Amino acid sequence: MTSPDRVVVGYDGSTEAALAVRWAARHAALMDCELHVVHCSLWPLLTNDLGPVKGIAGSGLQHQAQAILNEAKAQALSMAPRVRIQGSLLYGLPAGHLRRIADDARMLVLGSRGIGGFMGLLVGSVSLELAATASCPVAVIRFDQSAEGRIVVGIDSSGSAGALRIACAMASTTGADLMIIHVIRPHDGMANAGGAGQKSASRLLQMAAHDARALAPDVTVNQHLAQDASVPRALLNAARGAALIVVGSKGRGILRGTIGSNAHAVLHHATGPVLISRQPQPDGTPGIVRT
């Protein structure tokens, strides 16, 4: 059985994937984890001629794929020279391979190119699929401009215990402050029922902060109660300048195997790394929570 003390990161040679590898390497070192770098080559799906070309050293598609994996490992070492690195070169579609390899990992880290433009689809299909289906927390990295900033976690009316635990673990590991935010929407009946909604939300935040201080006594914990018709907009506004935003997902997207609408919107519009925490495992503890 493989050790769960691993951070898994996918690499396809893109600028966004390189950013994800460096982010993953830094956090693997902080968590004292092995880093498992994975590159999935699609060429065998298209051709059986993987080379090399006769008489040309270092040629061929297989050599190119190995070079991409080596490039990823070099990127990781440049960020965290002492991190333990394992590399895997696999063939085929990446989502299935990454989901299997990250099955017992502390975290799966992905870059995302998306298509941008009019549709605004800033997160690619592989990242969205794995955020909805991977058994461990999934970090999606498009930007990383505030590495030393605070960690923001959004909680819903359930308290989002899984997301809170992961956010506490990340804050404790990195030394960052933690901000817990809960959003009430003005058009919700409870928000305007004689202030009952705000009182209930305040109690929810206080309980979450109490739990966070118990989970991470070394972390500075702040609370923020926001009112906004859009939950994702309030979360994103609170996360400006943050090093990481953590959101829970119960997987209630329109289609099976997709994340919920709030997590989906945050992923597409965040200007920093996003960590998606899915429903806790049966024992109540997400895979990343060990400090």
CSV table of C-alpha atoms in Angstrom, one decimal:
chain,number,residue,atom,x,y,z
A,1,MET,CA,0.0,0.0,0.0
A,2,THR,CA,1.3,3.5,-0.9
A,3,SER,CA,1.8,6.0,1.9
A,4,PRO,CA,-0.8,8.7,2.3
A,5,ASP,CA,1.9,11.2,3.2
A,6,ARG,CA,2.0,12.5,-0.4
A,7,VAL,CA,1.0,15.5,-2.3
A,8,VAL,CA,0.2,14.6,-6.0
A,9,VAL,CA,0.5,17.1,-8.7
A,10,GLY,CA,-0.3,16.9,-12.4
A,11,TYR,CA,2.0,18.5,-15.0
A,12,ASP,CA,1.4,19.0,-18.7
A,13,GLY,CA,4.2,21.4,-19.6
A,14,SER,CA,2.1,24.5,-19.5
A,15,THR,CA,2.9,27.7,-17.5
A,16,GLU,CA,-0.1,27.1,-15.2
A,17,ALA,CA,1.0,23.5,-14.5
A,18,ALA,CA,4.5,24.8,-13.7
A,19,LEU,CA,3.0,27.2,-11.2
A,20,ALA,CA,1.0,24.3,-9.7
A,21,VAL,CA,4.2,22.1,-9.4
A,22,ARG,CA,6.0,24.9,-7.5
A,23,TRP,CA,3.0,25.5,-5.2
A,24,ALA,CA,2.7,21.8,-4.6
A,25,ALA,CA,6.5,21.4,-3.9
A,26,ARG,CA,6.4,24.3,-1.4
A,27,HIS,CA,3.5,22.8,0.5
A,28,ALA,CA,4.8,19.3,0.4
A,29,ALA,CA,8.0,20.5,2.0
A,30,LEU,CA,6.0,22.4,4.7
A,31,MET,CA,3.9,19.3,5.4
A,32,ASP,CA,7.0,17.0,5.3
A,33,CYS,CA,5.3,15.0,2.5
A,34,GLU,CA,6.7,13.3,-0.6
A,35,LEU,CA,5.8,15.0,-3.8
A,36,HIS,CA,4.4,12.7,-6.6
A,37,VAL,CA,4.7,14.4,-10.0
A,38,VAL,CA,2.6,12.9,-12.7
A,39,HIS,CA,2.7,13.5,-16.5
A,40,CYS,CA,0.1,11.8,-18.7
A,41,SER,CA,1.0,11.6,-22.4
A,42,LEU,CA,-1.8,11.3,-24.9
A,43,TRP,CA,0.4,10.3,-27.9
A,44,PRO,CA,-0.2,6.5,-27.6
A,45,LEU,CA,-3.9,7.3,-28.2
A,46,LEU,CA,-3.0,8.9,-31.5
A,47,THR,CA,0.0,6.9,-32.8
A,48,ASN,CA,2.1,3.8,-32.2
A,49,ASP,CA,5.2,5.5,-33.4
A,50,LEU,CA,6.7,6.9,-30.2
A,51,GLY,CA,10.2,7.0,-31.6
A,52,PRO,CA,13.1,7.6,-31.4
A,53,VAL,CA,13.8,8.7,-35.0
A,54,LYS,CA,16.6,6.6,-36.4
A,55,GLY,CA,19.9,8.5,-36.2
A,56,ILE,CA,18.6,11.4,-34.2
A,57,ALA,CA,19.6,11.2,-30.5
A,58,GLY,CA,17.0,12.3,-28.0
A,59,SER,CA,14.2,12.3,-30.5
A,60,GLY,CA,10.8,10.7,-30.4
A,61,LEU,CA,7.5,11.2,-28.6
A,62,GLN,CA,8.4,9.0,-25.7
A,63,HIS,CA,11.6,10.9,-25.1
A,64,GLN,CA,9.6,14.2,-25.3
A,65,ALA,CA,7.2,12.9,-22.7
A,66,GLN,CA,10.0,11.9,-20.3
A,67,ALA,CA,11.6,15.3,-20.8
A,68,ILE,CA,8.3,17.0,-19.7
A,69,LEU,CA,8.3,14.9,-16.6
A,70,ASN,CA,11.9,15.7,-15.9
A,71,GLU,CA,11.1,19.4,-16.4
A,72,ALA,CA,8.4,19.2,-13.7
A,73,LYS,CA,10.7,17.5,-11.2
A,74,ALA,CA,13.3,20.3,-11.9
A,75,GLN,CA,10.6,22.9,-11.2
A,76,ALA,CA,9.8,21.2,-7.9
A,77,LEU,CA,13.4,21.1,-6.8
A,78,SER,CA,13.9,24.7,-7.7
A,79,MET,CA,11.2,25.6,-5.2
A,80,ALA,CA,11.9,23.0,-2.5
A,81,PRO,CA,15.4,21.5,-2.9
A,82,ARG,CA,14.9,19.0,-0.1
A,83,VAL,CA,11.5,17.7,-1.0
A,84,ARG,CA,11.2,14.0,-1.7
A,85,ILE,CA,10.1,13.5,-5.3
A,86,GLN,CA,8.6,10.6,-7.1
A,87,GLY,CA,7.8,10.9,-10.8
A,88,SER,CA,5.3,8.9,-13.0
A,89,LEU,CA,5.1,9.0,-16.8
A,90,LEU,CA,1.7,7.5,-17.8
A,91,TYR,CA,-0.2,7.2,-21.0
A,92,GLY,CA,-3.8,8.0,-21.6
A,93,LEU,CA,-6.3,10.6,-20.4
A,94,PRO,CA,-5.1,12.3,-17.2
A,95,ALA,CA,-8.3,12.5,-15.1
A,96,GLY,CA,-8.5,8.8,-14.4
A,97,HIS,CA,-4.8,8.3,-13.7
A,98,LEU,CA,-4.6,11.3,-11.4
A,99,ARG,CA,-7.8,10.2,-9.5
A,100,ARG,CA,-6.3,6.8,-9.0
A,101,ILE,CA,-2.9,7.9,-7.9
A,102,ALA,CA,-4.3,10.5,-5.5
A,103,ASP,CA,-6.7,8.1,-4.0
A,104,ASP,CA,-5.0,8.1,-0.5
A,105,ALA,CA,-3.0,11.3,-0.9
A,106,ARG,CA,-3.1,14.3,1.4
A,107,MET,CA,-3.9,16.6,-1.6
A,108,LEU,CA,-4.1,16.7,-5.4
A,109,VAL,CA,-2.7,19.9,-7.0
A,110,LEU,CA,-3.6,21.0,-10.5
A,111,GLY,CA,-3.0,23.9,-12.8
A,112,SER,CA,-5.7,25.1,-15.1
A,113,ARG,CA,-5.6,26.8,-18.4
A,114,GLY,CA,-9.3,27.0,-19.2
A,115,ILE,CA,-10.5,28.7,-22.4
A,116,GLY,CA,-11.2,32.2,-21.1
A,117,GLY,CA,-12.8,34.6,-23.5
A,118,PHE,CA,-16.5,35.2,-23.7
A,119,MET,CA,-17.5,32.0,-22.0
A,120,GLY,CA,-15.3,32.9,-19.0
A,121,LEU,CA,-14.4,29.2,-18.5
A,122,LEU,CA,-11.2,29.9,-16.7
A,123,VAL,CA,-10.9,26.4,-15.2
A,124,GLY,CA,-10.3,23.4,-17.5
A,125,SER,CA,-12.4,20.3,-17.7
A,126,VAL,CA,-9.8,18.0,-16.0
A,127,SER,CA,-9.6,20.3,-13.0
A,128,LEU,CA,-13.4,20.5,-12.7
A,129,GLU,CA,-13.8,16.8,-13.0
A,130,LEU,CA,-11.2,16.0,-10.4
A,131,ALA,CA,-12.5,18.7,-8.0
A,132,ALA,CA,-15.8,16.8,-8.1
A,133,THR,CA,-14.6,13.2,-8.1
A,134,ALA,CA,-11.2,12.9,-6.4
A,135,SER,CA,-11.3,11.3,-3.0
A,136,CYS,CA,-8.8,13.8,-1.5
A,137,PRO,CA,-8.9,17.6,-1.3
A,138,VAL,CA,-8.1,19.3,-4.7
A,139,ALA,CA,-6.1,22.5,-5.0
A,140,VAL,CA,-6.5,24.4,-8.3
A,141,ILE,CA,-3.7,26.9,-9.0
A,142,ARG,CA,-4.0,29.6,-11.7
A,143,PHE,CA,-2.5,32.4,-9.8
A,144,ASP,CA,-0.3,32.6,-6.8
A,145,GLN,CA,0.5,36.2,-6.1
A,146,SER,CA,0.0,36.3,-2.3
A,147,ALA,CA,1.9,33.3,-1.0
A,148,GLU,CA,2.3,34.9,2.4
A,149,GLY,CA,-1.3,36.0,2.8
A,150,ARG,CA,-4.1,34.7,5.0
A,151,ILE,CA,-6.2,31.6,4.4
A,152,VAL,CA,-9.9,32.2,3.9
A,153,VAL,CA,-12.5,29.5,4.4
A,154,GLY,CA,-16.2,29.7,3.6
A,155,ILE,CA,-18.7,27.9,5.8
A,156,ASP,CA,-22.3,27.2,5.2
A,157,SER,CA,-25.2,26.7,7.6
A,158,SER,CA,-23.8,23.2,8.4
A,159,GLY,CA,-20.5,24.6,9.7
A,160,SER,CA,-18.6,23.0,6.8
A,161,ALA,CA,-16.6,20.9,9.2
A,162,GLY,CA,-14.4,19.3,6.5
A,163,ALA,CA,-13.5,22.6,4.9
A,164,LEU,CA,-12.8,24.2,8.3
A,165,ARG,CA,-10.5,21.3,9.4
A,166,ILE,CA,-8.5,21.5,6.2
A,167,ALA,CA,-8.2,25.3,6.4
A,168,CYS,CA,-7.0,25.0,10.0
A,169,ALA,CA,-4.4,22.4,8.9
A,170,MET,CA,-3.1,24.5,6.1
A,171,ALA,CA,-3.0,27.7,8.3
A,172,SER,CA,-1.1,25.8,11.0
A,173,THR,CA,1.3,24.3,8.5
A,174,THR,CA,2.1,27.6,6.7
A,175,GLY,CA,1.8,30.0,9.7
A,176,ALA,CA,-0.9,32.0,8.0
A,177,ASP,CA,-3.8,33.8,9.7
A,178,LEU,CA,-7.2,32.2,9.2
A,179,MET,CA,-10.4,34.0,8.2
A,180,ILE,CA,-13.7,32.2,8.5
A,181,ILE,CA,-16.5,33.7,6.5
A,182,HIS,CA,-20.2,32.9,6.4
A,183,VAL,CA,-22.6,34.6,3.9
A,184,ILE,CA,-26.3,35.4,4.4
A,185,ARG,CA,-28.3,36.5,1.5
A,186,PRO,CA,-30.7,39.4,2.0
A,187,HIS,CA,-33.6,37.7,0.1
A,188,ASP,CA,-33.4,34.6,2.4
A,189,GLY,CA,-36.3,34.8,4.8
A,190,MET,CA,-34.2,34.1,7.8
A,191,ALA,CA,-31.9,37.0,7.1
A,192,ASN,CA,-34.7,39.5,7.7
A,193,ALA,CA,-36.8,37.8,10.3
A,194,GLY,CA,-36.3,40.3,13.1
A,195,GLY,CA,-32.6,39.8,13.0
A,196,ALA,CA,-32.9,36.1,13.8
A,197,GLY,CA,-30.9,35.2,10.7
A,198,GLN,CA,-28.0,37.4,11.7
A,199,LYS,CA,-28.0,36.1,15.3
A,200,SER,CA,-28.0,32.5,14.1
A,201,ALA,CA,-25.2,33.3,11.6
A,202,SER,CA,-23.1,35.0,14.3
A,203,ARG,CA,-23.5,32.0,16.6
A,204,LEU,CA,-22.4,29.7,13.7
A,205,LEU,CA,-19.3,31.8,13.2
A,206,GLN,CA,-18.5,31.9,16.9
A,207,MET,CA,-18.8,28.1,17.1
A,208,ALA,CA,-16.6,27.7,14.0
A,209,ALA,CA,-14.0,30.0,15.4
A,210,HIS,CA,-14.0,28.1,18.7
A,211,ASP,CA,-13.5,24.8,16.8
A,212,ALA,CA,-10.7,26.4,14.7
A,213,ARG,CA,-8.8,27.6,17.8
A,214,ALA,CA,-9.1,24.1,19.2
A,215,LEU,CA,-7.8,22.5,16.0
A,216,ALA,CA,-5.1,25.1,15.4
A,217,PRO,CA,-4.2,26.8,18.7
A,218,ASP,CA,-1.2,28.5,17.1
A,219,VAL,CA,-3.2,30.2,14.4
A,220,THR,CA,-4.8,33.7,14.6
A,221,VAL,CA,-8.5,33.2,13.8
A,222,ASN,CA,-10.8,35.9,12.5
A,223,GLN,CA,-14.5,35.9,11.6
A,224,HIS,CA,-16.4,37.7,9.0
A,225,LEU,CA,-20.2,37.8,8.5
A,226,ALA,CA,-21.1,39.0,5.0
A,227,GLN,CA,-24.5,39.9,3.4
A,228,ASP,CA,-24.6,39.5,-0.3
A,229,ALA,CA,-27.1,38.2,-2.8
A,230,SER,CA,-24.2,36.1,-4.3
A,231,VAL,CA,-22.4,33.7,-2.0
A,232,PRO,CA,-19.4,33.3,-4.4
A,233,ARG,CA,-19.0,37.1,-4.8
A,234,ALA,CA,-18.9,37.6,-1.0
A,235,LEU,CA,-16.3,34.8,-0.7
A,236,LEU,CA,-14.2,36.2,-3.5
A,237,ASN,CA,-14.3,39.7,-2.1
A,238,ALA,CA,-13.2,38.4,1.3
A,239,ALA,CA,-10.4,36.5,-0.3
A,240,ARG,CA,-8.7,39.4,-2.1
A,241,GLY,CA,-5.0,39.2,-1.3
A,242,ALA,CA,-5.4,35.8,0.4
A,243,ALA,CA,-2.9,33.0,-0.1
A,244,LEU,CA,-5.7,30.4,-0.4
A,245,ILE,CA,-9.4,30.1,-0.3
A,246,VAL,CA,-11.0,26.9,1.0
A,247,VAL,CA,-14.5,26.0,0.0
A,248,GLY,CA,-16.6,22.9,0.7
A,249,SER,CA,-18.5,21.0,-2.0
A,250,LYS,CA,-21.3,18.5,-1.5
A,251,GLY,CA,-21.2,17.6,-5.2
A,252,ARG,CA,-24.7,19.0,-6.0
A,253,GLY,CA,-24.0,20.2,-9.4
A,254,ILE,CA,-26.6,20.0,-12.2
A,255,LEU,CA,-24.8,17.0,-13.7
A,256,ARG,CA,-23.7,14.0,-11.8
A,257,GLY,CA,-20.0,14.2,-10.9
A,258,THR,CA,-19.9,18.0,-10.9
A,259,ILE,CA,-19.3,20.3,-8.0
A,260,GLY,CA,-21.9,22.6,-6.6
A,261,SER,CA,-22.6,26.0,-8.1
A,262,ASN,CA,-20.9,28.1,-5.4
A,263,ALA,CA,-17.6,26.1,-5.5
A,264,HIS,CA,-17.8,26.2,-9.3
A,265,ALA,CA,-18.1,30.0,-9.4
A,266,VAL,CA,-15.3,30.4,-6.9
A,267,LEU,CA,-13.0,28.2,-9.0
A,268,HIS,CA,-13.7,30.1,-12.1
A,269,HIS,CA,-13.3,33.6,-10.7
A,270,ALA,CA,-10.7,33.4,-7.9
A,271,THR,CA,-7.5,35.3,-8.3
A,272,GLY,CA,-5.6,33.0,-6.1
A,273,PRO,CA,-5.3,29.3,-5.3
A,274,VAL,CA,-8.5,27.5,-4.4
A,275,LEU,CA,-8.8,24.3,-2.3
A,276,ILE,CA,-11.9,22.2,-2.8
A,277,SER,CA,-13.0,20.1,0.2
A,278,ARG,CA,-15.6,17.5,-0.7
A,279,GLN,CA,-17.8,15.7,1.8
A,280,PRO,CA,-15.9,14.2,4.8
A,281,GLN,CA,-15.1,10.6,4.7
A,282,PRO,CA,-17.3,8.2,6.7
A,283,ASP,CA,-15.1,8.7,9.8
A,284,GLY,CA,-15.5,12.4,9.4
A,285,THR,CA,-11.9,13.3,8.6
A,286,PRO,CA,-10.8,14.5,5.2
A,287,GLY,CA,-7.5,13.1,3.8
A,288,ILE,CA,-5.4,16.2,4.4
A,289,VAL,CA,-6.0,16.7,8.1
A,290,ARG,CA,-2.9,15.6,9.9
A,291,THR,CA,-0.4,18.2,11.3
